Amino acid sequence: MKSFMKTSVAAFALTVGANAAAAEGELVLYHWFEYMPQEVLDKFTEETGIEVTMDTFDSNESMLASLKAGGIGTYDLSVPGDYMVSIMANEGMLDTIEDGELKNKGNIEPEWADPSFDPGRKHSIPYQWGSTSFAVNRDVYSGDIQTTDILFNPPEELQGRINMLDAQGEIMVMASLHLGIPQCSSDREQLKALNALLQDAKQHWTSFNSDTAKEVLVSGDAAVGQIYDGFSAKAREEGANVEYAFPTQGYVAWMDNVVLLKDAPNRENALKFMDFLLEPENIAAVTNFAQYNAGVKGVSDFLDPNLASQPEKNPHDNVGPGVFIEVCSEEVQAVYDQIWTNLKK
Amino acid sequence: MAAGAASGGSATTDTYKEARTWLLLPAWVTLSILVLAPVVMMLIYSFLTKEFRGGVIWEFSLAAYDQFFFDRGLFGDEPPKIEWTYIIIFWRSIWQAGAATLLSLVIGFPTAYFIATRSENMRPIWVFLITIPYWVNLLIRTVSMKFLLRDQGPLNDFLISIGLIDSPLHIVNTNFAVQLGLFYSYLPFMVLPIYAAVERYNFALSEAAADLYASKWTTLRRILLPAVKPGVIAGCILVFVPSMGSFLAPDLLGGAKNFMIGSLIEEQFKGNAGNWPFGAAASMILLTMVLVLLMLFARQQAKAEKAEG
Amino acid sequence: MTNSTFDIKSYRGFKAITLLCLIVLYAPLVVVTIYSFNSSQSLTNWEGLSLRWYADVFTGPESDKFKQAAKNSFIIAIVAATVSTTIATLAATGMVRGGKFKLRTVSFGLISLPLMVPEIVTAVATLIFFNSIGFDRGIMTILLAHIAFCIPFAYLPISARMQGIEDSYEQAAQDLYATKRQAFTKILLPLMMPGIISGFLLAFIVSLDDFIITNFVKGAGVETLPTAIFGSVKQGIKPNIMAISTMLLGVSIIMVTISYFVSKTDNTK
């Protein structure tokens, strides 16, 4: 026993030591699941000798919660969505990228160079942008799907066969679009209507799951799934007969961004990685994998030609507006949290 | 488990009486710092003010408990009524855990009894057969269960192919799936204590009852069951307590549609809500419930021992 | 005589329920084991026998993540089980061989506390604790949390074993002028070995298997096997996860068999 103990203590000391030694060429990335192809990370390591460690999350909110619960100071980079960038900036969780620190900053497409959620791109660079709506299995339902009624007031064939994203933001926006009310409205009647709508719609929903949003459509466990456009395209490629809807009421538009976190332990390496992702060839590899869109000039030469013609990227003429998720005030957010708890009780 | 070891206290001797303090010191220190202090800190946090989007502000507040017990409407300005939301969530957890416990008991008791009445050589083998699946990671077992039960999964395929059903049974994302998952997760905890109790049981008592023309089922109910009751209660607690706090089964098998206590608490720290004091308060309430339950059990156990003499 | 006892003991239907119980316990694992040998990428179609998913575990795109996670898991489990078994052995000696004392019930309550507190509560409390004292989350926080909750699991088999050992051996040794320390290390400890080994194995498995607490206290990029598996299976079970699961099942069977033979050699003594 004694010698065994000695060995194990030695082994532990060795590993901890080894980790410390490796820390010089490290980068710790906090990222969405299934969003970063391994080849891109390998290529970065090959070019720079920096080892990338990646942790994954499944919603903007859980990422924020985890960072607040002690994650700041341990990760270098994260990939929040548009509205989450402004929340994190307000919380003081982001580091500022000084002028000239990113040599490829000029590669950002002009329309994404000065977004409202991060004026002047002080903390972030574009990662991917796309839309969130829902996909319907056409073997199960052949009627009109270009309406949010599919989610909130579904036809009989689809009742009880709907998977929603387990994400408050996406569900609240879709519900607001369905009701035709503004996001983050503080109007009491409108908030009550929002609450009532979700209470009523819940009976038709079989599950809340973001991680398996694609899988449930492929396996046929769900006939409708609230889903991101690229995920829907992948589900289609994996054999599900699904069509991605562009509701006339509107849909969610988003942009995910790579942000530099405050107290990043490997700040220099983080900036190198950001520069790396601003090279058209590299970010195009991400786009080819995730099947969304990049926000960098000159990517088109490297993109899979089939991407542009995907039905998920080509809305019909009567499509409603694509809206970004807004950041609500603390008071409205408290009501939203209450509605969310009511929904899940 | 715990109670059994506690009651074994009569076997103590005082060989190492002088060294006692030093022997126990490491355990005292480790557990006080790593278990007791965190629980105390959690109690303190439950009385602090929440910080928007996670974290706490060091100001005394009863808001977390107020939110738990009182409903002040969607906008928080109506006169307080009793809040049913969290009572419903707690009740659902109790109900789900209770159903899983009952299911474990109905299946576990005959199994434990059957094993305990095998020959002495065979018993350990049966016990291992029951415990081996438990050593496989809980997550994998839960996910495997989901895989098996899916609409297009092997179970439905099998039932359709033998002609028992025409269309797949919808089991996944129902309450029943959650109960099944909990049952499956903790079944060995039911079987083992009952097995231990039945194994110690003196079957001469049953024989005596049989000699007095008691039927077999009467003997089981009137003679055996009272004798093995502590084992049955221990088994029920060992299944019930972890089931109450579980969030894997409701999340993976129940479709995350309905909160159980575990998922409600997790949501406060990892999900949308980000309300730490409320999460701490809900944890304290859960902990209190469980400790009260265990205390009642300990008292019952002590009574039973006294009665035995 | 034997016939009549057997008759009294046996109840109609109990054997059937036991078999049902085993089927329920094993069906998911058997299905997963079978599908881990499926050569198809798809979960639903069977396309013939293959070991490709086992190769994938060691060489596929996720192999580095799983190797690192397995390494972390085993290191944490070995250190946590060793430390907690040592603490539990000392504590058991104090409790079982320490005579009657005032703090005995309190001590026992403290030792079994991690068993009584629901895991999610321990997880939340530990997270809050590390957060409030400003302890950065990482492999160390996981290890400390594991040491604490492994103690009762190591303690129970050890104290049960010690209660079964009469102290006359140690008394005899002391009569022969052995010091207490010698009586402890030369007599009691060897006799205790089966208990200590099962305590260690129990603590080891509990640590290796823990997800809830680890998930709350783990730091950036530090994955253990359960958290890495969770990250993967949340998106639906994949064939490589089934292969890992089958291998874990194998490891478990081996460990359980070892502990079986350890206890068996002990019985024949």
XYZ file of C-alpha atoms in Angstrom, chain A residues 152 154 158-162 197-206 343, chain B residues 257:
19
model
C -47.240 27.725 -31.320
C -49.472 23.344 -34.722
C -47.390 17.786 -35.587
C -48.853 18.129 -32.096
C -46.678 16.490 -29.475
C -43.848 15.991 -31.947
C -42.043 19.310 -31.609
C -49.035 31.776 -25.347
C -46.157 29.691 -24.015
C -48.340 28.042 -21.370
C -50.746 27.022 -24.085
C -48.159 25.922 -26.640
C -46.252 23.726 -24.217
C -48.740 20.868 -24.522
C -47.636 20.417 -28.138
C -43.924 20.281 -27.375
C -42.292 16.959 -26.633
C -43.124 27.260 -18.801
C -39.809 19.656 -20.205
